[in-house]
GROMACS .gro file of C-alpha atoms in nm:
model
  365
    1MET     CA    1  -1.779  -0.902  -0.439
    2ARG     CA    2  -1.532  -0.928  -0.146
    3ASN     CA    3  -1.510  -0.634   0.069
    4THR     CA    4  -1.364  -0.747   0.397
    5PHE     CA    5  -1.007  -0.811   0.454
    6GLY     CA    6  -0.835  -0.983   0.765
    7HIS     CA    7  -0.963  -1.231   0.985
    8ILE     CA    8  -0.974  -1.096   1.351
    9PHE     CA    9  -0.886  -0.750   1.289
   10THR     CA   10  -1.118  -0.679   0.970
   11LEU     CA   11  -1.154  -0.387   0.755
   12THR     CA   12  -1.465  -0.384   0.553
   13THR     CA   13  -1.474  -0.099   0.271
   14PHE     CA   14  -1.723   0.104   0.059
   15GLY     CA   15  -1.752   0.385  -0.175
   16GLU     CA   16  -1.633   0.491  -0.505
   17SER     CA   17  -1.421   0.734  -0.672
   18HIS     CA   18  -1.700   0.970  -0.757
   19GLY     CA   19  -1.958   0.888  -0.508
   20GLU     CA   20  -2.054   1.061  -0.215
   21ALA     CA   21  -1.771   0.951   0.030
   22VAL     CA   22  -1.559   0.647   0.092
   23GLY     CA   23  -1.506   0.450   0.397
   24GLY     CA   24  -1.485   0.147   0.594
   25VAL     CA   25  -1.611  -0.027   0.933
   26ILE     CA   26  -1.317  -0.168   1.138
   27ASP     CA   27  -1.412  -0.464   1.364
   28GLY     CA   28  -1.173  -0.636   1.604
   29MET     CA   29  -1.001  -0.346   1.740
   30PRO     CA   30  -0.906  -0.412   2.093
   31ALA     CA   31  -1.065  -0.172   2.356
   32GLY     CA   32  -0.847   0.061   2.534
   33ILE     CA   33  -0.591   0.141   2.237
   34ASP     CA   34  -0.500   0.510   2.258
   35ILE     CA   35  -0.653   0.665   1.923
   36ASP     CA   36  -0.463   0.967   1.808
   37LEU     CA   37  -0.693   1.143   1.538
   38GLU     CA   38  -0.412   1.352   1.410
   39PHE     CA   39  -0.184   1.046   1.339
   40ILE     CA   40  -0.452   0.892   1.166
   41GLN     CA   41  -0.513   1.222   0.964
   42HIS     CA   42  -0.141   1.241   0.894
   43GLU     CA   43  -0.145   0.867   0.711
   44LEU     CA   44  -0.433   1.010   0.521
   45ASP     CA   45  -0.215   1.327   0.413
   46ARG     CA   46   0.053   1.155   0.292
   47ARG     CA   47  -0.156   0.966   0.010
   48ARG     CA   48  -0.403   1.235  -0.046
   49PRO     CA   49  -0.381   1.374  -0.399
   50GLY     CA   50  -0.252   1.704  -0.520
   51GLN     CA   51   0.107   1.683  -0.291
   52SER     CA   52   0.346   1.816  -0.555
   53HIS     CA   53   0.366   1.839  -0.917
   54ILE     CA   54   0.442   1.458  -0.978
   55THR     CA   55   0.098   1.372  -0.850
   56THR     CA   56  -0.255   1.390  -0.950
   57ALA     CA   57  -0.370   1.745  -0.945
   58ARG     CA   58  -0.728   1.645  -0.776
   59ASP     CA   59  -0.742   1.870  -0.484
   60GLU     CA   60  -0.908   1.697  -0.177
   61ALA     CA   61  -0.841   1.757   0.167
   62ASP     CA   62  -0.946   1.368   0.258
   63GLN     CA   63  -1.060   1.451   0.599
   64VAL     CA   64  -1.175   1.142   0.811
   65GLU     CA   65  -1.485   1.129   1.041
   66LEU     CA   66  -1.456   0.883   1.302
   67LEU     CA   67  -1.831   0.773   1.350
   68SER     CA   68  -1.798   0.521   1.619
   69GLY     CA   69  -1.629   0.275   1.812
   70VAL     CA   70  -1.397   0.534   1.996
   71PHE     CA   71  -1.485   0.733   2.341
   72GLU     CA   72  -1.259   0.976   2.509
   73GLY     CA   73  -0.977   0.887   2.310
   74LYS     CA   74  -0.981   0.563   2.333
   75SER     CA   75  -1.090   0.250   2.140
   76THR     CA   76  -1.443   0.083   2.336
   77GLY     CA   77  -1.401  -0.284   2.150
   78CYS     CA   78  -1.682  -0.193   1.916
   79PRO     CA   79  -1.657  -0.156   1.543
   80ILE     CA   80  -1.509   0.158   1.414
   81GLY     CA   81  -1.712   0.348   1.156
   82PHE     CA   82  -1.544   0.634   0.928
   83ILE     CA   83  -1.613   0.819   0.622
   84VAL     CA   84  -1.381   1.059   0.399
   85ARG     CA   85  -1.601   1.255   0.185
   86ASN     CA   86  -1.540   1.303  -0.193
   87LYS     CA   87  -1.542   1.686  -0.269
   88ASN     CA   88  -1.344   1.750  -0.602
   89HIS     CA   89  -1.428   1.500  -0.871
   90ARG     CA   90  -1.500   1.596  -1.193
   91SER     CA   91  -1.729   1.325  -1.342
   92GLN     CA   92  -1.770   1.476  -1.685
   93ASP     CA   93  -1.417   1.403  -1.751
   94TYR     CA   94  -1.481   1.053  -1.776
   95GLU     CA   95  -1.812   1.056  -2.004
   96GLU     CA   96  -1.646   0.933  -2.320
   97MET     CA   97  -1.515   0.623  -2.073
   98ARG     CA   98  -1.888   0.508  -2.060
   99THR     CA   99  -1.888   0.306  -2.359
  100LEU     CA  100  -1.496   0.281  -2.415
  101PHE     CA  101  -1.265   0.009  -2.224
  102ARG     CA  102  -0.929   0.174  -2.134
  103PRO     CA  103  -0.641  -0.060  -2.225
  104SER     CA  104  -0.492  -0.250  -1.921
  105HIS     CA  105  -0.789  -0.129  -1.673
  106ALA     CA  106  -1.038  -0.279  -1.494
  107ASP     CA  107  -1.324  -0.154  -1.729
  108TYR     CA  108  -1.365  -0.447  -1.938
  109THR     CA  109  -1.343  -0.730  -1.674
  110TYR     CA  110  -1.589  -0.554  -1.428
  111THR     CA  111  -1.827  -0.517  -1.725
  112TYR     CA  112  -1.799  -0.856  -1.799
  113LYS     CA  113  -1.825  -0.998  -1.461
  114TYR     CA  114  -2.090  -0.747  -1.306
  115GLY     CA  115  -2.271  -0.619  -1.635
  116ILE     CA  116  -2.276  -0.295  -1.494
  117ARG     CA  117  -1.977  -0.043  -1.405
  118ASP     CA  118  -1.926   0.296  -1.242
  119HIS     CA  119  -1.730   0.478  -1.534
  120ARG     CA  120  -1.668   0.780  -1.311
  121GLY     CA  121  -1.274   0.797  -1.207
  122GLY     CA  122  -1.276   0.394  -1.227
  123GLY     CA  123  -1.558   0.402  -0.975
  124ARG     CA  124  -1.494   0.092  -0.706
  125SER     CA  125  -1.176   0.004  -0.887
  126SER     CA  126  -1.010   0.326  -0.851
  127ALA     CA  127  -0.732   0.373  -0.613
  128ARG     CA  128  -0.899   0.642  -0.415
  129ILE     CA  129  -1.066   0.326  -0.218
  130THR     CA  130  -0.697   0.293  -0.050
  131ILE     CA  131  -0.821   0.565   0.179
  132SER     CA  132  -1.012   0.334   0.369
  133ARG     CA  133  -0.679   0.116   0.412
  134CYS     CA  134  -0.504   0.385   0.519
  135VAL     CA  135  -0.739   0.460   0.803
  136ALA     CA  136  -0.738   0.096   0.919
  137GLY     CA  137  -0.358   0.068   0.869
  138ALA     CA  138  -0.314   0.396   1.103
  139LEU     CA  139  -0.539   0.225   1.370
  140ALA     CA  140  -0.324  -0.097   1.339
  141LYS     CA  141   0.003   0.093   1.372
  142LEU     CA  142  -0.113   0.286   1.701
  143ALA     CA  143  -0.202  -0.061   1.825
  144LEU     CA  144   0.111  -0.203   1.707
  145ARG     CA  145   0.309   0.085   1.859
  146GLN     CA  146   0.225  -0.071   2.201
  147VAL     CA  147   0.407  -0.373   2.116
  148GLY     CA  148   0.716  -0.231   1.981
  149VAL     CA  149   0.653  -0.304   1.615
  150THR     CA  150   0.731  -0.019   1.368
  151ILE     CA  151   0.670  -0.019   0.983
  152GLN     CA  152   0.857   0.189   0.735
  153ALA     CA  153   0.799   0.190   0.363
  154TYR     CA  154   1.018   0.374   0.099
  155THR     CA  155   1.060   0.442  -0.285
  156SER     CA  156   1.340   0.214  -0.400
  157GLN     CA  157   1.316   0.243  -0.752
  158VAL     CA  158   1.135   0.447  -1.043
  159GLY     CA  159   1.180   0.311  -1.386
  160ASP     CA  160   1.547   0.209  -1.428
  161ILE     CA  161   1.671   0.456  -1.136
  162ALA     CA  162   1.737   0.239  -0.829
  163LEU     CA  163   1.848   0.212  -0.490
  164GLU     CA  164   2.068  -0.046  -0.355
  165ARG     CA  165   1.869  -0.342  -0.225
  166ASP     CA  166   2.026  -0.350   0.138
  167TYR     CA  167   1.782  -0.108   0.315
  168ARG     CA  168   2.029  -0.103   0.609
  169LEU     CA  169   2.236   0.135   0.367
  170TYR     CA  170   2.033   0.375   0.397
  171ASP     CA  171   1.874   0.636   0.698
  172LEU     CA  172   1.489   0.544   0.649
  173SER     CA  173   1.406   0.866   0.844
  174LYS     CA  174   1.485   1.089   0.546
  175THR     CA  175   1.205   0.905   0.344
  176GLU     CA  176   0.945   1.212   0.423
  177THR     CA  177   1.212   1.472   0.329
  178ASN     CA  178   1.137   1.482  -0.053
  179VAL     CA  179   0.832   1.441  -0.283
  180VAL     CA  180   0.940   1.076  -0.402
  181ARG     CA  181   0.964   0.946  -0.040
  182CYS     CA  182   1.313   0.796  -0.154
  183PRO     CA  183   1.577   0.802   0.154
  184ASP     CA  184   1.852   0.875  -0.102
  185GLU     CA  185   1.863   1.226  -0.150
  186GLN     CA  186   2.039   1.207  -0.483
  187LYS     CA  187   1.846   0.930  -0.632
  188ALA     CA  188   1.526   1.117  -0.505
  189LYS     CA  189   1.599   1.408  -0.709
  190GLN     CA  190   1.688   1.141  -1.051
  191MET     CA  191   1.338   1.010  -0.990
  192GLU     CA  192   1.144   1.325  -0.932
  193GLN     CA  193   1.304   1.460  -1.238
  194LEU     CA  194   1.220   1.147  -1.446
  195ILE     CA  195   0.863   1.131  -1.310
  196ALA     CA  196   0.841   1.512  -1.403
  197GLU     CA  197   0.922   1.409  -1.784
  198VAL     CA  198   0.707   1.113  -1.797
  199LYS     CA  199   0.437   1.322  -1.690
  200GLN     CA  200   0.521   1.591  -1.950
  201GLN     CA  201   0.504   1.333  -2.239
  202GLY     CA  202   0.109   1.229  -2.096
  203ASP     CA  203   0.292   0.909  -1.979
  204THR     CA  204   0.339   0.730  -1.672
  205ILE     CA  205   0.613   0.471  -1.488
  206GLY     CA  206   0.641   0.224  -1.257
  207GLY     CA  207   0.894   0.098  -1.012
  208THR     CA  208   0.948  -0.071  -0.655
  209ILE     CA  209   0.875   0.012  -0.298
  210THR     CA  210   1.070  -0.169  -0.016
  211CYS     CA  211   0.895  -0.216   0.335
  212VAL     CA  212   1.057  -0.295   0.656
  213ILE     CA  213   0.904  -0.395   0.951
  214LYS     CA  214   1.090  -0.405   1.297
  215GLY     CA  215   1.010  -0.565   1.617
  216CYS     CA  216   0.783  -0.815   1.518
  217PRO     CA  217   0.847  -1.074   1.792
  218PRO     CA  218   0.872  -1.461   1.685
  219GLY     CA  219   0.571  -1.678   1.642
  220ILE     CA  220   0.348  -1.494   1.427
  221GLY     CA  221   0.161  -1.665   1.158
  222GLU     CA  222   0.088  -2.007   1.063
  223PRO     CA  223   0.311  -2.320   0.916
  224GLU     CA  224   0.084  -2.444   0.639
  225PHE     CA  225  -0.203  -2.207   0.456
  226GLY     CA  226  -0.157  -1.913   0.684
  227LYS     CA  227   0.191  -1.846   0.618
  228LEU     CA  228   0.301  -1.465   0.694
  229HIS     CA  229   0.442  -1.395   0.385
  230ALA     CA  230   0.160  -1.537   0.185
  231ALA     CA  231  -0.034  -1.333   0.393
  232LEU     CA  232   0.176  -1.025   0.282
  233GLY     CA  233   0.180  -1.103  -0.065
  234ALA     CA  234  -0.173  -1.118  -0.054
  235ALA     CA  235  -0.222  -0.774   0.115
  236MET     CA  236   0.034  -0.614  -0.123
  237LEU     CA  237  -0.103  -0.774  -0.420
  238SER     CA  238  -0.444  -0.633  -0.333
  239ILE     CA  239  -0.309  -0.268  -0.401
  240ASN     CA  240  -0.377  -0.098  -0.743
  241ALA     CA  241  -0.116  -0.172  -1.007
  242VAL     CA  242   0.099  -0.398  -0.797
  243LYS     CA  243   0.226  -0.674  -1.047
  244GLY     CA  244   0.503  -0.874  -0.802
  245PHE     CA  245   0.601  -0.931  -0.432
  246GLU     CA  246   0.923  -1.081  -0.304
  247TYR     CA  247   1.031  -1.087   0.079
  248GLY     CA  248   1.384  -1.136   0.162
  249ASP     CA  249   1.652  -1.203  -0.056
  250GLY     CA  250   1.370  -1.321  -0.339
  251PHE     CA  251   1.463  -1.386  -0.696
  252ASP     CA  252   1.820  -1.294  -0.604
  253GLY     CA  253   1.872  -1.589  -0.385
  254VAL     CA  254   1.823  -1.823  -0.690
  255SER     CA  255   2.172  -1.821  -0.787
  256ALA     CA  256   2.344  -1.851  -0.432
  257ARG     CA  257   2.435  -2.213  -0.287
  258GLY     CA  258   2.260  -2.327   0.052
  259SER     CA  259   2.575  -2.261   0.206
  260GLU     CA  260   2.554  -1.903   0.126
  261GLN     CA  261   2.189  -1.873   0.145
  262ASN     CA  262   2.135  -2.014   0.509
  263ASP     CA  263   2.082  -1.804   0.808
  264VAL     CA  264   2.289  -1.946   1.070
  265PHE     CA  265   2.153  -1.939   1.425
  266ILE     CA  266   2.373  -1.725   1.719
  267PRO     CA  267   2.313  -1.641   2.076
  268SER     CA  268   2.149  -1.332   2.117
  269PRO     CA  269   2.330  -1.017   2.248
  270ASN     CA  270   1.988  -0.912   2.422
  271ALA     CA  271   1.993  -1.240   2.576
  272THR     CA  272   2.033  -1.109   2.924
  273GLN     CA  273   1.693  -0.939   2.878
  274PRO     CA  274   1.407  -1.152   3.003
  275SER     CA  275   1.160  -1.014   2.727
  276ALA     CA  276   1.377  -1.047   2.422
  277PRO     CA  277   1.451  -1.404   2.250
  278ASN     CA  278   1.797  -1.560   2.362
  279ILE     CA  279   1.878  -1.651   1.981
  280THR     CA  280   1.902  -1.462   1.672
  281THR     CA  281   2.061  -1.502   1.297
  282LYS     CA  282   2.403  -1.383   1.179
  283THR     CA  283   2.245  -1.305   0.843
  284ASN     CA  284   1.854  -1.225   0.751
  285HIS     CA  285   1.826  -1.371   0.396
  286SER     CA  286   1.497  -1.527   0.489
  287GLY     CA  287   1.368  -1.153   0.538
  288GLY     CA  288   1.257  -1.243   0.900
  289ILE     CA  289   1.008  -1.517   0.833
  290GLN     CA  290   1.086  -1.887   0.819
  291GLY     CA  291   0.858  -2.145   0.764
  292GLY     CA  292   0.584  -1.924   0.728
  293ILE     CA  293   0.610  -1.789   1.086
  294SER     CA  294   0.817  -1.470   1.199
  295ASN     CA  295   1.184  -1.540   1.358
  296GLY     CA  296   1.214  -1.210   1.533
  297GLU     CA  297   1.451  -1.080   1.313
  298ASP     CA  298   1.329  -0.747   1.042
  299ILE     CA  299   1.091  -0.862   0.797
  300TYR     CA  300   1.170  -0.684   0.470
  301PHE     CA  301   1.002  -0.738   0.137
  302ARG     CA  302   0.952  -0.562  -0.178
  303ILE     CA  303   0.666  -0.465  -0.433
  304ALA     CA  304   0.655  -0.418  -0.796
  305PHE     CA  305   0.400  -0.157  -0.952
  306LYS     CA  306   0.319  -0.151  -1.306
  307PRO     CA  307   0.289   0.208  -1.479
  308VAL     CA  308  -0.034   0.354  -1.429
  309ALA     CA  309  -0.282   0.223  -1.702
  310THR     CA  310  -0.445   0.566  -1.775
  311ILE     CA  311  -0.206   0.803  -1.947
  312LEU     CA  312  -0.275   1.083  -2.133
  313GLN     CA  313  -0.203   0.969  -2.485
  314GLU     CA  314  -0.433   0.864  -2.764
  315GLN     CA  315  -0.468   0.488  -2.758
  316ASP     CA  316  -0.635   0.213  -2.962
  317THR     CA  317  -0.938   0.032  -2.812
  318VAL     CA  318  -1.275  -0.094  -2.831
  319ASP     CA  319  -1.610  -0.006  -2.712
  320ILE     CA  320  -1.891  -0.212  -2.511
  321GLU     CA  321  -2.008  -0.325  -2.861
  322GLY     CA  322  -1.655  -0.439  -2.979
  323ASN     CA  323  -1.612  -0.187  -3.249
  324THR     CA  324  -1.259  -0.046  -3.282
  325ALA     CA  325  -1.219   0.324  -3.141
  326THR     CA  326  -0.959   0.517  -3.011
  327LEU     CA  327  -0.940   0.714  -2.652
  328LYS     CA  328  -0.741   0.992  -2.527
  329ALA     CA  329  -0.825   0.971  -2.151
  330LYS     CA  330  -0.903   1.325  -1.975
  331GLY     CA  331  -0.888   1.404  -1.609
  332ARG     CA  332  -0.624   1.406  -1.342
  333HIS     CA  333  -0.389   1.130  -1.284
  334ASP     CA  334  -0.020   1.021  -1.123
  335PRO     CA  335   0.249   0.969  -1.361
  336CYS     CA  336   0.393   0.751  -1.094
  337VAL     CA  337   0.174   0.574  -0.825
  338LEU     CA  338   0.488   0.518  -0.602
  339PRO     CA  339   0.506   0.826  -0.412
  340ARG     CA  340   0.156   0.796  -0.296
  341ALA     CA  341   0.177   0.409  -0.266
  342VAL     CA  342   0.420   0.419   0.038
  343PRO     CA  343   0.140   0.495   0.298
  344ILE     CA  344  -0.076   0.240   0.154
  345VAL     CA  345   0.182  -0.035   0.165
  346GLU     CA  346   0.269   0.045   0.527
  347ALA     CA  347  -0.100   0.056   0.604
  348MET     CA  348  -0.142  -0.300   0.437
  349ALA     CA  349   0.148  -0.451   0.627
  350ALA     CA  350   0.024  -0.303   0.941
  351ILE     CA  351  -0.324  -0.450   0.917
  352THR     CA  352  -0.178  -0.782   0.809
  353VAL     CA  353   0.076  -0.821   1.102
  354PHE     CA  354  -0.162  -0.682   1.369
  355ASP     CA  355  -0.425  -0.935   1.236
  356TYR     CA  356  -0.185  -1.193   1.264
  357PHE     CA  357  -0.092  -1.087   1.616
  358LEU     CA  358  -0.424  -1.101   1.741
  359ALA     CA  359  -0.445  -1.453   1.597
  360SER     CA  360  -0.134  -1.552   1.804
  361LYS     CA  361  -0.276  -1.453   2.098
  362THR     CA  362  -0.636  -1.647   2.020
  363GLY     CA  363  -0.501  -1.921   1.838
  364LYS     CA  364  -0.781  -1.822   1.573
  365LEU     CA  365  -0.692  -1.739   1.216
   0.00000   0.00000   0.00000
């Protein structure tokens, strides 16, 4: 089982949903980075369950404990070990699932591959494991701050309620002002209402998250098998419930002509600043990446999330012997993963960009 992500800045995760704790080991963090523990905890708080009436009611503090690699508020360059203890699991809710396979879940594939699985809360396949990603993402964000890179994601669609695709039409600072994490106040209310209705029905619903990376310098990424957009796509597709990834204009661009889609180069208005590139583009249909390498423009992409697989309705299924059965799941589950997935998307973007940033400095990937 592959449990490590990254090349230079790496994260190795461990733990299960209903085990003693989840955690990880981060290697490759440069020495001397200011470590803001309150910021790391804030990132976890954005992901934690029980935030609102439209998220799972599981009540976890998700308090992070840094075990190594930090001394007097700075990274030492040594591995950073951390844990977050599980305290509010109800394993009895999953006893029926010991022998039954939940539709569209990882139960069958895990059992087939390993011959054993932890049925409690999904075990290793649970979205609770993304806690480790948020810790590593927070540390990557702290490092990226020093080079002027910022990352902002937001809920851009729930069901058929969608924002305009152009992120520049919105004040992204308003993303955290509502429980859906949508920068459009009116659309956020509609999304919240829809999620609440779906939850009442014991069902789930999906949507999309848009992510914008600003300040990424040109030259990040490799031209063949280490393309930056491919790395971002792999990172996003590793998140639970993600079904699709597109960057720049994505699939919308297929109906355009080359004369409409090409990003024309122009002199940069910041050319007089020694640290700024002297070339920019008139448009950014490419999404800040050309030939697999960042060009200095905003990097933006969208991720599609399916409806959560666990629903509180009776469903047909089979047991581990292949006999037909019915299942009505118990437990506490998100009716829509989008609001809590926003910080996870940011975390994986930060880990990927920082890893590739370090690779650009060392020439190793």
